[in-house]
Amino acid sequence: MDRKWWQEAVVYEIYCKSFCDSDGDGIGDLRGVMSKLHVLRDLGVNCIWFTPIYTSPQVDNGYDVADYRNIDPAYGTLDDFKELLDMAHGMGIRVIMDMVLNHSSDECEWFKESRKSKDNHYRNYYIWQPPKEDGSEPNNWGSYFREGNGSAWEFDETTGEYYLHQYSIKMPDLNWEYEPLRREIYDMLNFWIDLGVDGFRLDIFTRLKKPEGFPDTKKEPDPLLDRNGFIVDTTMCTNVEGIHEILHELYTEVFGPRECMTVGEGAGVSHKNALDYVSASREELDMVYHFELSSRRTYSISADHFRKIQSEWAGVIKNNGWAVQYLSNHDSARQVSCYGCDSDEFRADSAKLLAAFIHTTPGTPFIYQGEEIGMVNVKYDSIEDYNCCYTVGDYNAMIASGVSPKEAIDTLAPRSRDNARTPYQWDATENAGFSIGKPWIKVNPKYKEINLEADRASDDSIFAFYKELIKMRRENPAIIDGDLTFYLDGHEEIIMYSRACASQTLLVVANYSGKTVKFDIPKEIMDCAWTRKLTNKKDTDPSLDSLRDLLPWEVEIYELVK
Ligand code: GLC
């Protein structure tokens, strides 16, 4: 089967605001990215994903777009972006943009017009509903962001109607039922493709379609989520019938003819419904990333769960779909702190083990900035130092219910999105080499030990291990095409799997724990001859039978000798 470029790719996510600041205003920018592109080329990634860099009031760090055709002045100009595109393309790196199509900012011209009058040309770009007879909200939906009275509807005095906002009051939902809005979006997507972008990451695409008549949710109130009787029900606007028509039209109007790659943020997508979105014959999206493995709620993955989810998604690929492999991004905490071990002793080894999982399981690996140097979670003492709206909103709610500030921070810090959003740690100089100004969010105090320069200087470099894995992807067909088979089912610490295609078989053996583990290698594996290709424990015996004793967080990759 002919492969598509994005099946061979390794994608690197850039959170521009925290990547590299070239002008000292404390905010990362495009010139900063340009100054570091050579590092990414050296790492070997061949695609970068920019989280939103459009003009935005930054209520949700750019996911509230005010002008879909321009770059936020804090990041640079359109000309800077064109220069960056040329530079990246010159290095063989493709560029994909984050597209927020569920909502815009209330400062977007479309919304400013829409709220002016009921007969404004832009009125139906958004979702307006009259109040109920008693003047109250059209239904009982709560918004994801804790704001106002908690409703997902905001009353607008000028026209006496409510508009829908699943997220912030300042992020009104767009109305995909309305054809002129859809045309406007297609033109805008073409604008970016004409500039040279290679694809899009589609923000919360499963929520574009809303249920007809906006019925009340029947979900029981959840004391942790409830807002004054308004109920946060993620299912109400997720995977609603009609969503596939919207995506198919996007494909036939833009993505297909322009041959651009799409990856969707799959809230509400599991291996069960994935093929409805990503099966090639559906002509909707190329791939989605799901939350079945890396979930913001639990932040732990058992060996059994890993085997189960990976096997199920391998099935999606076998049926002509595709998958994304990742463990963290700008919406999560740091993967080494959640799923590995961020102690001095095991940070590097466990960061490498997690990397090996992402790069050797079926699908396209997505790296989140800083992961390749083992950046860890942060903990601030004061809520003043946090920026993430969920952390701050939940904190205020906890304080209001009588929880102490310390307890609130202790509870919220490990899962705050700010863990991933602290500035990139380039070196041990002030502000980790991110900016000569005051960073928009505090640098992780661990930057003196954990930074790119220190990592690369060590003979145990995590960066170098990522480089090896990325190189392996280019040189070993089994990593992309190989069937996935797990061994040692039920084992609590050892994760062992092979990837086999016609020309090659690879074997990955990992001790997913902080203790030394003895185990028996299955006979069918021991009956063959293997050669070691990669390890995170360099001084160990490279022959397979020595592996009966696996060191804490040890990971080994072998190839079958034919
Ligand atoms: C997505 C983004 C997240 C944002 C939300 C609302 O989940 O990844 O950062 O807050 O959408 O746009």
Coordinates of C-alpha atoms and ligand atoms in Angstrom, one line a residue:
M1 CA 0.0 0.0 0.0
D2 CA 1.3 3.5 -0.8
R3 CA 2.0 5.4 2.3
K4 CA 0.9 9.0 2.8
W5 CA 3.5 11.5 4.0
W6 CA 1.7 11.9 7.3
Q7 CA 1.9 8.2 8.0
E8 CA 5.6 8.4 7.8
A9 CA 5.8 11.7 9.7
V10 CA 6.8 12.6 13.2
V11 CA 4.9 15.7 14.3
Y12 CA 6.2 18.2 16.8
E13 CA 3.7 20.4 18.6
I14 CA 4.8 24.0 19.2
Y15 CA 3.0 26.1 21.8
C16 CA 4.4 29.3 20.4
K17 CA 3.7 31.5 23.5
S18 CA 6.1 29.4 25.5
F19 CA 8.7 28.2 22.9
C20 CA 11.2 31.0 22.3
D21 CA 10.9 34.8 22.7
S22 CA 13.0 36.8 20.3
D23 CA 12.1 40.3 21.3
G24 CA 12.1 40.2 25.1
D25 CA 8.4 40.9 25.7
G26 CA 8.1 37.6 27.6
I27 CA 6.0 36.0 25.0
G28 CA 7.3 33.4 22.5
D29 CA 7.1 34.4 18.9
L30 CA 7.6 33.3 15.3
R31 CA 11.1 34.8 15.1
G32 CA 11.9 32.8 18.2
V33 CA 10.7 29.6 16.5
M34 CA 12.7 30.5 13.4
S35 CA 15.8 30.8 15.5
K36 CA 15.3 27.3 16.8
L37 CA 14.1 25.4 13.8
H38 CA 17.6 23.9 13.3
V39 CA 17.1 22.1 16.6
L40 CA 14.0 20.5 15.3
R41 CA 15.6 19.5 12.1
D42 CA 18.4 18.0 14.1
L43 CA 15.9 16.0 16.1
G44 CA 14.5 14.7 12.9
V45 CA 10.9 15.7 13.0
N46 CA 9.3 16.5 9.7
C47 CA 6.2 18.3 10.6
I48 CA 5.3 21.0 13.1
W49 CA 1.9 21.8 14.5
F50 CA 1.3 25.3 15.7
T51 CA -1.3 25.8 18.4
P52 CA -3.3 28.9 17.4
I53 CA -1.2 32.0 16.5
Y54 CA -4.0 34.1 15.0
T55 CA -5.0 37.5 16.4
S56 CA -6.7 36.8 19.7
P57 CA -7.5 38.5 23.0
Q58 CA -5.9 35.4 24.6
V59 CA -8.8 34.4 26.9
D60 CA -8.0 30.8 26.1
N61 CA -4.4 31.4 24.9
G62 CA -5.4 31.8 21.2
Y63 CA -8.2 29.2 21.0
D64 CA -10.4 32.4 21.0
V65 CA -9.7 33.7 17.5
A66 CA -10.5 37.3 16.6
D67 CA -9.1 37.3 13.1
Y68 CA -8.8 34.0 11.3
R69 CA -6.6 35.5 8.6
N70 CA -3.9 37.2 10.6
I71 CA -1.1 36.5 13.1
D72 CA -1.3 37.9 16.6
P73 CA 1.0 40.9 16.8
A74 CA 2.6 39.3 19.9
Y75 CA 3.8 36.5 17.7
G76 CA 4.8 38.5 14.6
T77 CA 3.3 39.3 11.3
L78 CA 2.0 37.4 8.3
D79 CA 5.3 38.1 6.6
D80 CA 7.1 36.5 9.5
F81 CA 4.9 33.5 9.1
K82 CA 5.6 33.2 5.3
E83 CA 9.3 33.4 6.1
L84 CA 8.9 30.7 8.6
L85 CA 7.0 28.5 6.2
D86 CA 9.7 28.9 3.6
M87 CA 12.4 28.2 6.1
A88 CA 10.7 25.1 7.5
H89 CA 9.9 23.8 4.0
G90 CA 13.5 24.4 3.0
M91 CA 14.5 22.0 5.9
G92 CA 12.0 19.4 4.9
I93 CA 9.6 20.2 7.7
R94 CA 5.9 20.6 6.9
V95 CA 3.7 23.0 8.9
I96 CA 0.2 22.4 10.1
M97 CA -2.1 25.0 11.7
D98 CA -4.6 24.6 14.5
M99 CA -8.0 25.5 13.3
V100 CA -10.7 26.4 15.8
L101 CA -13.9 25.9 14.0
N102 CA -16.3 25.4 16.9
H103 CA -16.2 28.9 18.2
S104 CA -14.5 32.3 17.6
S105 CA -13.7 35.1 20.0
D106 CA -16.5 37.6 20.8
E107 CA -14.0 40.1 19.5
C108 CA -14.1 38.6 16.0
E109 CA -15.7 41.0 13.5
W110 CA -18.3 38.3 12.6
F111 CA -19.6 38.3 16.2
K112 CA -19.4 42.0 16.6
E113 CA -21.7 42.3 13.6
S114 CA -23.9 39.3 14.6
R115 CA -24.9 40.9 18.0
K116 CA -25.8 44.2 16.4
S117 CA -29.3 43.3 15.1
K118 CA -31.4 40.3 14.3
D119 CA -31.3 41.1 10.6
N120 CA -27.5 41.7 10.4
H121 CA -25.8 39.7 7.6
Y122 CA -23.7 37.9 10.3
R123 CA -26.6 37.2 12.7
N124 CA -26.7 33.5 11.8
Y125 CA -23.0 32.9 11.9
Y126 CA -23.7 32.2 15.6
I127 CA -26.3 30.4 17.5
W128 CA -29.0 32.7 18.9
Q129 CA -32.1 31.7 20.9
P130 CA -34.9 33.6 22.5
P131 CA -35.3 33.4 26.3
K132 CA -37.8 31.0 27.7
E133 CA -41.1 32.6 28.7
D134 CA -39.9 33.5 32.1
G135 CA -36.8 35.2 30.6
S136 CA -34.4 32.4 31.5
E137 CA -31.8 30.5 29.5
P138 CA -33.0 28.4 26.5
N139 CA -31.9 25.2 28.4
N140 CA -30.0 23.8 31.3
W141 CA -26.6 23.3 29.7
G142 CA -23.5 24.5 31.7
S143 CA -20.4 25.8 30.0
Y144 CA -17.0 24.2 30.3
F145 CA -15.4 27.3 31.7
R146 CA -16.6 28.5 35.1
E147 CA -17.9 31.9 34.3
G148 CA -20.9 34.1 34.9
N149 CA -23.8 32.1 36.3
G150 CA -22.5 28.9 34.8
S151 CA -24.9 28.6 31.9
A152 CA -23.7 27.9 28.3
W153 CA -26.0 30.7 27.2
E154 CA -25.3 34.4 27.6
F155 CA -27.9 37.0 27.3
D156 CA -27.2 39.9 25.0
E157 CA -29.2 43.1 25.8
T158 CA -29.0 44.6 22.3
T159 CA -31.3 42.1 20.7
G160 CA -32.8 40.4 23.8
E161 CA -31.6 36.9 22.9
Y162 CA -29.1 34.4 24.2
Y163 CA -26.0 33.1 22.3
L164 CA -24.5 29.7 22.9
H165 CA -21.0 29.3 24.2
Q166 CA -19.9 25.8 25.1
Y167 CA -16.6 27.2 26.5
S168 CA -16.1 30.8 27.6
I169 CA -18.7 33.6 27.4
K170 CA -16.1 35.3 25.2
M171 CA -16.0 32.3 22.9
P172 CA -19.4 32.1 21.1
D173 CA -20.2 28.9 19.1
L174 CA -20.3 29.2 15.3
N175 CA -23.4 28.0 13.5
W176 CA -22.5 25.2 11.1
E177 CA -26.1 25.0 9.9
Y178 CA -25.7 28.2 8.0
E179 CA -24.2 27.9 4.6
P180 CA -22.7 31.4 4.3
L181 CA -20.7 30.6 7.5
R182 CA -19.4 27.4 6.0
R183 CA -18.4 29.1 2.7
E184 CA -16.6 31.8 4.8
I185 CA -14.7 29.0 6.6
Y186 CA -13.8 27.2 3.4
D187 CA -12.4 30.5 1.9
M188 CA -10.4 31.1 5.0
L189 CA -8.9 27.6 5.0
N190 CA -7.9 28.1 1.4
F191 CA -6.3 31.3 2.3
W192 CA -3.9 29.4 4.6
I193 CA -3.4 26.6 2.1
D194 CA -2.6 29.2 -0.6
L195 CA 0.1 30.6 1.8
G196 CA 1.6 27.1 1.9
V197 CA 0.4 25.3 5.0
D198 CA 0.3 21.6 4.7
G199 CA -2.6 20.7 6.9
F200 CA -4.7 21.4 9.9
R201 CA -5.3 20.2 13.4
L202 CA -9.0 20.6 14.0
D203 CA -9.9 21.7 17.5
I204 CA -12.8 19.8 19.2
F205 CA -14.3 19.0 15.8
T206 CA -16.8 16.5 17.3
R207 CA -18.7 19.4 18.8
L208 CA -19.5 21.4 15.6
K209 CA -23.0 19.9 15.3
K210 CA -25.6 20.7 18.0
P211 CA -28.7 18.7 18.7
E212 CA -31.8 19.9 17.1
G213 CA -34.1 22.0 19.3
F214 CA -31.4 22.3 22.0
P215 CA -33.0 19.9 24.5
D216 CA -32.3 20.0 28.2
T217 CA -29.7 17.5 29.4
K218 CA -31.1 14.7 31.6
K219 CA -27.8 14.1 33.2
E220 CA -27.7 14.0 37.0
P221 CA -26.0 17.0 38.5
D222 CA -22.4 16.3 39.4
P223 CA -21.4 18.4 42.5
L224 CA -17.9 18.8 41.1
L225 CA -19.0 20.2 37.8
D226 CA -22.4 21.6 38.5
R227 CA -22.9 25.4 38.1
N228 CA -26.0 26.9 39.8
G229 CA -28.2 24.1 38.3
F230 CA -26.6 24.3 34.9
I231 CA -25.2 20.9 34.0
V232 CA -22.0 20.3 32.1
D233 CA -22.8 17.4 29.9
T234 CA -20.0 16.6 27.4
T235 CA -22.3 14.3 25.4
M236 CA -24.9 16.9 24.4
C237 CA -22.9 18.4 21.6
T238 CA -20.5 15.6 20.9
N239 CA -20.8 13.2 17.9
V240 CA -24.3 14.5 17.2
E241 CA -26.0 13.1 14.2
G242 CA -25.1 15.2 11.2
I243 CA -21.5 15.8 12.2
H244 CA -20.3 13.5 9.4
E245 CA -22.1 15.6 6.7
I246 CA -20.2 18.7 8.0
L247 CA -16.9 16.9 7.9
H248 CA -17.5 15.3 4.5
E249 CA -18.4 18.7 3.1
L250 CA -15.2 20.2 4.5
Y251 CA -13.3 17.3 2.9
T252 CA -14.9 17.6 -0.5
E253 CA -14.8 21.4 -0.6
V254 CA -11.3 21.9 0.8
F255 CA -9.2 19.1 2.3
G256 CA -9.5 16.6 -0.5
P257 CA -9.0 18.8 -3.5
R258 CA -6.2 20.7 -1.8
E259 CA -4.6 17.5 -0.6
C260 CA -4.0 18.8 2.9
M261 CA -3.6 16.6 6.0
T262 CA -6.1 16.8 8.8
V263 CA -5.8 15.6 12.4
G264 CA -8.8 16.1 14.7
E265 CA -8.9 16.5 18.4
G266 CA -11.1 13.5 19.1
A267 CA -13.1 14.3 22.3
G268 CA -15.7 11.6 22.3
V269 CA -13.8 9.4 19.8
S270 CA -12.9 5.8 20.7
H271 CA -11.7 2.9 18.7
K272 CA -15.4 2.1 18.3
N273 CA -16.5 5.1 16.3
A274 CA -13.0 6.2 15.0
L275 CA -13.5 4.6 11.6
D276 CA -16.6 6.7 11.0
Y277 CA -14.3 9.7 11.0
V278 CA -10.9 8.4 9.7
S279 CA -11.7 5.4 7.4
A280 CA -10.2 6.5 4.1
S281 CA -13.5 5.7 2.2
R282 CA -15.4 8.1 4.4
E283 CA -13.5 11.1 3.1
E284 CA -13.6 13.1 6.4
L285 CA -10.4 13.3 8.4
D286 CA -7.0 11.6 8.1
M287 CA -6.6 10.9 11.8
V288 CA -7.8 11.8 15.2
Y289 CA -6.2 11.8 18.5
H290 CA -8.2 10.1 21.3
F291 CA -8.2 10.2 25.1
E292 CA -8.5 6.5 25.8
L293 CA -4.9 6.2 26.8
S294 CA -3.9 9.5 28.1
S295 CA -6.8 10.9 30.0
R296 CA -6.8 14.1 31.9
R297 CA -8.9 12.6 34.6
T298 CA -6.9 9.6 35.7
Y299 CA -3.3 10.2 34.7
S300 CA -2.3 6.6 35.1
I301 CA -2.1 3.8 32.6
S302 CA -1.9 0.2 33.7
A303 CA 0.0 -2.3 31.5
D304 CA -3.3 -4.1 30.8
H305 CA -4.9 -0.8 29.7
F306 CA -2.0 0.0 27.4
R307 CA -2.2 -3.4 25.7
K308 CA -6.0 -3.2 25.4
I309 CA -6.1 0.3 23.9
Q310 CA -3.1 -0.2 21.6
S311 CA -4.6 -3.4 20.3
E312 CA -8.0 -1.8 19.7
W313 CA -6.4 1.1 17.7
A314 CA -4.2 -1.3 15.8
G315 CA -7.6 -2.7 14.6
V316 CA -8.6 0.8 13.4
I317 CA -5.5 1.0 11.3
K318 CA -6.0 -2.5 9.9
N319 CA -9.4 -1.4 8.8
N320 CA -8.1 1.4 6.6
G321 CA -8.0 4.0 9.3
W322 CA -5.1 5.6 11.1
A323 CA -4.0 6.6 14.6
V324 CA -2.1 9.2 16.6
Q325 CA 0.4 8.2 19.2
Y326 CA 1.0 10.7 22.0
L327 CA 1.0 10.9 25.8
S328 CA 0.8 14.6 26.4
N329 CA 0.1 18.0 24.8
H330 CA -0.7 21.6 25.7
D331 CA -3.8 20.4 27.5
S332 CA -2.2 18.0 29.8
A333 CA 0.4 17.7 32.5
R334 CA 3.9 16.5 31.6
Q335 CA 4.0 12.8 30.6
V336 CA 7.2 11.9 32.5
S337 CA 5.6 13.2 35.7
C338 CA 2.3 11.4 35.1
Y339 CA 3.2 8.1 33.5
G340 CA 6.9 7.8 34.2
C341 CA 8.9 8.9 37.2
D342 CA 10.4 12.4 37.5
S343 CA 12.8 11.6 40.3
D344 CA 16.5 12.4 39.6
E345 CA 17.2 8.7 39.4
F346 CA 14.6 7.6 36.9
R347 CA 13.5 10.7 35.0
A348 CA 15.7 10.2 31.9
D349 CA 15.1 6.4 31.7
S350 CA 11.3 6.7 32.1
A351 CA 11.1 9.6 29.6
K352 CA 12.9 7.4 27.1
L353 CA 10.7 4.4 27.8
L354 CA 7.6 6.5 27.2
A355 CA 9.2 7.8 24.0
A356 CA 9.8 4.3 22.9
F357 CA 6.1 3.5 23.4
I358 CA 5.0 6.5 21.3
H359 CA 7.5 5.8 18.5
T360 CA 7.1 2.0 18.1
T361 CA 3.3 1.5 18.4
P362 CA 1.1 1.8 15.3
G363 CA 0.3 5.3 14.1
T364 CA 1.9 8.7 13.8
P365 CA 3.9 10.0 16.8
F366 CA 3.1 13.5 18.1
I367 CA 5.8 15.0 20.3
Y368 CA 4.9 17.9 22.6
Q369 CA 7.6 20.5 23.1
G370 CA 9.9 19.8 26.0
E371 CA 9.1 16.1 26.1
E372 CA 12.3 15.4 24.2
I373 CA 14.3 16.8 27.1
G374 CA 12.2 15.3 29.8
M375 CA 10.5 18.5 31.1
V376 CA 8.5 17.8 34.3
N377 CA 5.5 19.2 36.1
V378 CA 5.7 22.4 38.0
K379 CA 4.2 23.4 41.3
Y380 CA 3.6 27.0 42.3
D381 CA 2.6 28.0 45.9
S382 CA 0.2 30.8 44.9
I383 CA -2.8 30.7 42.5
E384 CA -1.6 34.0 41.2
D385 CA 1.1 32.1 39.3
Y386 CA -1.4 29.9 37.5
N387 CA -2.9 30.9 34.2
C388 CA -5.0 28.0 33.0
C389 CA -8.7 28.9 33.2
Y390 CA -9.7 25.5 34.4
T391 CA -7.2 25.6 37.3
V392 CA -8.1 29.1 38.3
G393 CA -11.9 28.4 38.0
D394 CA -11.8 25.2 40.0
Y395 CA -9.6 26.8 42.6
N396 CA -12.1 29.6 43.1
A397 CA -14.9 27.1 43.4
M398 CA -13.0 25.1 45.9
I399 CA -12.2 28.1 48.0
A400 CA -15.8 29.2 47.9
S401 CA -16.8 25.7 49.3
G402 CA -14.4 26.1 52.2
V403 CA -11.3 24.2 51.0
S404 CA -8.0 25.8 52.1
P405 CA -5.8 27.4 49.5
K406 CA -3.0 24.9 50.1
E407 CA -5.3 21.9 49.7
A408 CA -6.9 23.4 46.6
I409 CA -3.5 23.9 45.0
D410 CA -2.3 20.4 46.1
T411 CA -5.3 18.9 44.4
L412 CA -5.2 21.0 41.2
A413 CA -1.5 21.4 40.5
P414 CA -0.7 17.8 39.3
R415 CA -3.3 18.1 36.5
S416 CA -3.1 21.7 35.6
R417 CA -2.6 22.5 31.9
D418 CA 0.1 25.0 33.0
N419 CA 2.4 22.1 33.7
A420 CA 2.8 21.9 29.9
R421 CA 2.8 25.6 29.3
T422 CA 5.8 26.8 31.2
P423 CA 8.5 28.2 29.0
Y424 CA 10.8 25.8 27.1
Q425 CA 14.0 25.2 29.0
W426 CA 16.8 26.0 26.5
D427 CA 19.7 26.4 29.0
A428 CA 20.6 27.3 32.6
T429 CA 20.7 31.1 32.0
E430 CA 18.1 33.4 33.4
N431 CA 14.5 32.4 32.4
A432 CA 15.9 29.2 31.0
G433 CA 17.1 31.0 27.9
F434 CA 13.5 31.5 26.8
S435 CA 13.4 35.3 27.1
I436 CA 15.4 38.2 28.3
G437 CA 12.1 39.7 29.6
K438 CA 9.7 38.6 32.2
P439 CA 8.0 35.4 30.9
W440 CA 4.2 35.5 30.6
I441 CA 4.1 32.4 32.9
K442 CA 6.8 31.5 35.4
V443 CA 9.7 29.3 34.3
N444 CA 9.8 25.9 36.0
P445 CA 12.4 26.3 38.8
K446 CA 14.0 23.0 37.8
Y447 CA 15.3 24.6 34.6
K448 CA 18.9 24.8 35.9
E449 CA 19.1 20.9 35.9
I450 CA 16.6 20.2 33.2
N451 CA 17.3 22.0 29.9
L452 CA 18.2 21.3 26.3
E453 CA 21.8 22.3 26.7
A454 CA 22.4 20.1 29.8
D455 CA 20.5 17.2 28.3
R456 CA 22.5 17.2 25.1
A457 CA 25.8 17.5 27.0
S458 CA 25.0 14.3 28.9
D459 CA 25.9 10.9 27.5
D460 CA 22.5 9.8 28.7
S461 CA 20.7 12.4 26.5
I462 CA 16.9 12.0 26.2
F463 CA 17.1 14.2 23.0
A464 CA 19.6 11.7 21.5
F465 CA 17.3 8.8 22.3
Y466 CA 14.4 10.6 20.5
K467 CA 16.7 11.2 17.6
E468 CA 17.4 7.5 17.4
L469 CA 13.8 6.6 17.6
I470 CA 12.9 9.1 14.8
K471 CA 15.7 7.8 12.7
M472 CA 14.5 4.2 13.3
R473 CA 11.1 5.2 11.9
R474 CA 12.7 6.2 8.6
E475 CA 14.8 3.0 8.4
N476 CA 12.5 0.3 9.7
P477 CA 9.4 -0.5 7.7
A478 CA 7.9 -2.5 10.6
I479 CA 7.5 0.6 12.7
I480 CA 5.0 2.0 10.2
D481 CA 3.5 -1.1 8.6
G482 CA 4.0 -3.9 11.1
D483 CA 1.2 -5.8 12.7
L484 CA 1.1 -5.5 16.5
T485 CA 1.2 -8.5 18.8
F486 CA 1.4 -8.4 22.5
Y487 CA 3.0 -11.1 24.7
L488 CA 2.8 -11.7 28.5
D489 CA -0.8 -10.8 28.7
G490 CA -1.8 -9.8 32.2
H491 CA 1.7 -9.0 33.3
E492 CA 1.6 -6.0 35.6
E493 CA 5.0 -4.5 34.9
I494 CA 6.4 -6.0 31.7
I495 CA 5.0 -4.7 28.4
M496 CA 6.3 -6.8 25.4
Y497 CA 5.1 -6.5 21.8
S498 CA 6.3 -7.2 18.3
R499 CA 5.7 -5.3 15.1
A500 CA 6.0 -7.5 12.1
C501 CA 5.7 -6.8 8.4
A502 CA 6.8 -8.9 5.4
S503 CA 10.4 -7.7 5.5
Q504 CA 11.1 -7.2 9.2
T505 CA 10.1 -8.1 12.8
L506 CA 10.9 -5.8 15.7
L507 CA 10.4 -6.6 19.4
V508 CA 9.9 -4.1 22.2
V509 CA 10.4 -5.1 25.8
A510 CA 9.8 -2.7 28.6
N511 CA 9.8 -2.7 32.3
Y512 CA 7.0 -0.2 33.0
S513 CA 7.8 0.1 36.7
G514 CA 10.4 1.5 39.1
K515 CA 11.6 -1.9 40.4
T516 CA 13.7 -4.7 38.9
V517 CA 11.5 -7.4 37.4
K518 CA 12.3 -11.0 36.7
F519 CA 10.1 -12.7 34.1
D520 CA 10.1 -15.6 31.6
I521 CA 10.4 -14.7 27.9
P522 CA 7.8 -16.6 25.9
K523 CA 9.2 -19.7 24.2
E524 CA 8.2 -18.6 20.7
I525 CA 10.4 -15.5 21.1
M526 CA 13.3 -17.4 22.6
D527 CA 13.2 -19.9 19.7
C528 CA 14.4 -17.1 17.4
A529 CA 17.6 -15.1 17.1
W530 CA 17.5 -11.4 18.0
T531 CA 19.8 -8.5 17.8
R532 CA 19.5 -5.4 20.0
K533 CA 18.9 -2.1 18.1
L534 CA 18.2 0.3 20.9
T535 CA 18.3 0.5 24.7
N536 CA 18.0 3.1 27.5
K537 CA 20.5 1.1 29.7
K538 CA 23.7 1.1 27.7
D539 CA 25.8 -1.0 30.1
T540 CA 23.6 -4.0 30.0
D541 CA 24.2 -7.2 28.1
P542 CA 22.7 -6.8 24.6
S543 CA 21.6 -10.5 24.2
L544 CA 17.9 -11.2 24.6
D545 CA 18.2 -13.9 27.3
S546 CA 19.8 -11.6 29.8
L547 CA 16.5 -9.7 29.7
R548 CA 14.9 -12.0 32.2
D549 CA 16.0 -9.5 34.8
L550 CA 14.8 -6.1 33.6
L551 CA 16.0 -3.0 35.4
P552 CA 13.6 -0.2 36.5
W553 CA 12.1 1.6 33.5
E554 CA 14.3 -0.4 31.1
V555 CA 13.3 -0.5 27.5
E556 CA 14.9 -2.5 24.7
I557 CA 14.2 -2.8 21.0
Y558 CA 15.3 -5.9 19.1
E559 CA 15.2 -7.0 15.5
L560 CA 14.6 -10.6 14.4
V561 CA 17.7 -12.0 12.7
K562 CA 16.6 -13.9 9.6
Ligands
GLC1 C1 -9.2 22.3 22.8 C2 -7.9 23.0 23.0 C3 -7.9 23.6 24.3 C4 -8.9 24.7 24.3 C5 -10.3 24.1 23.9 C6 -11.3 25.2 23.6 O1 -9.5 21.3 23.7 O2 -6.8 22.0 22.8 O3 -6.6 24.2 24.6 O4 -9.1 25.3 25.6 O5 -10.2 23.3 22.8 O6 -11.0 25.8 22.3

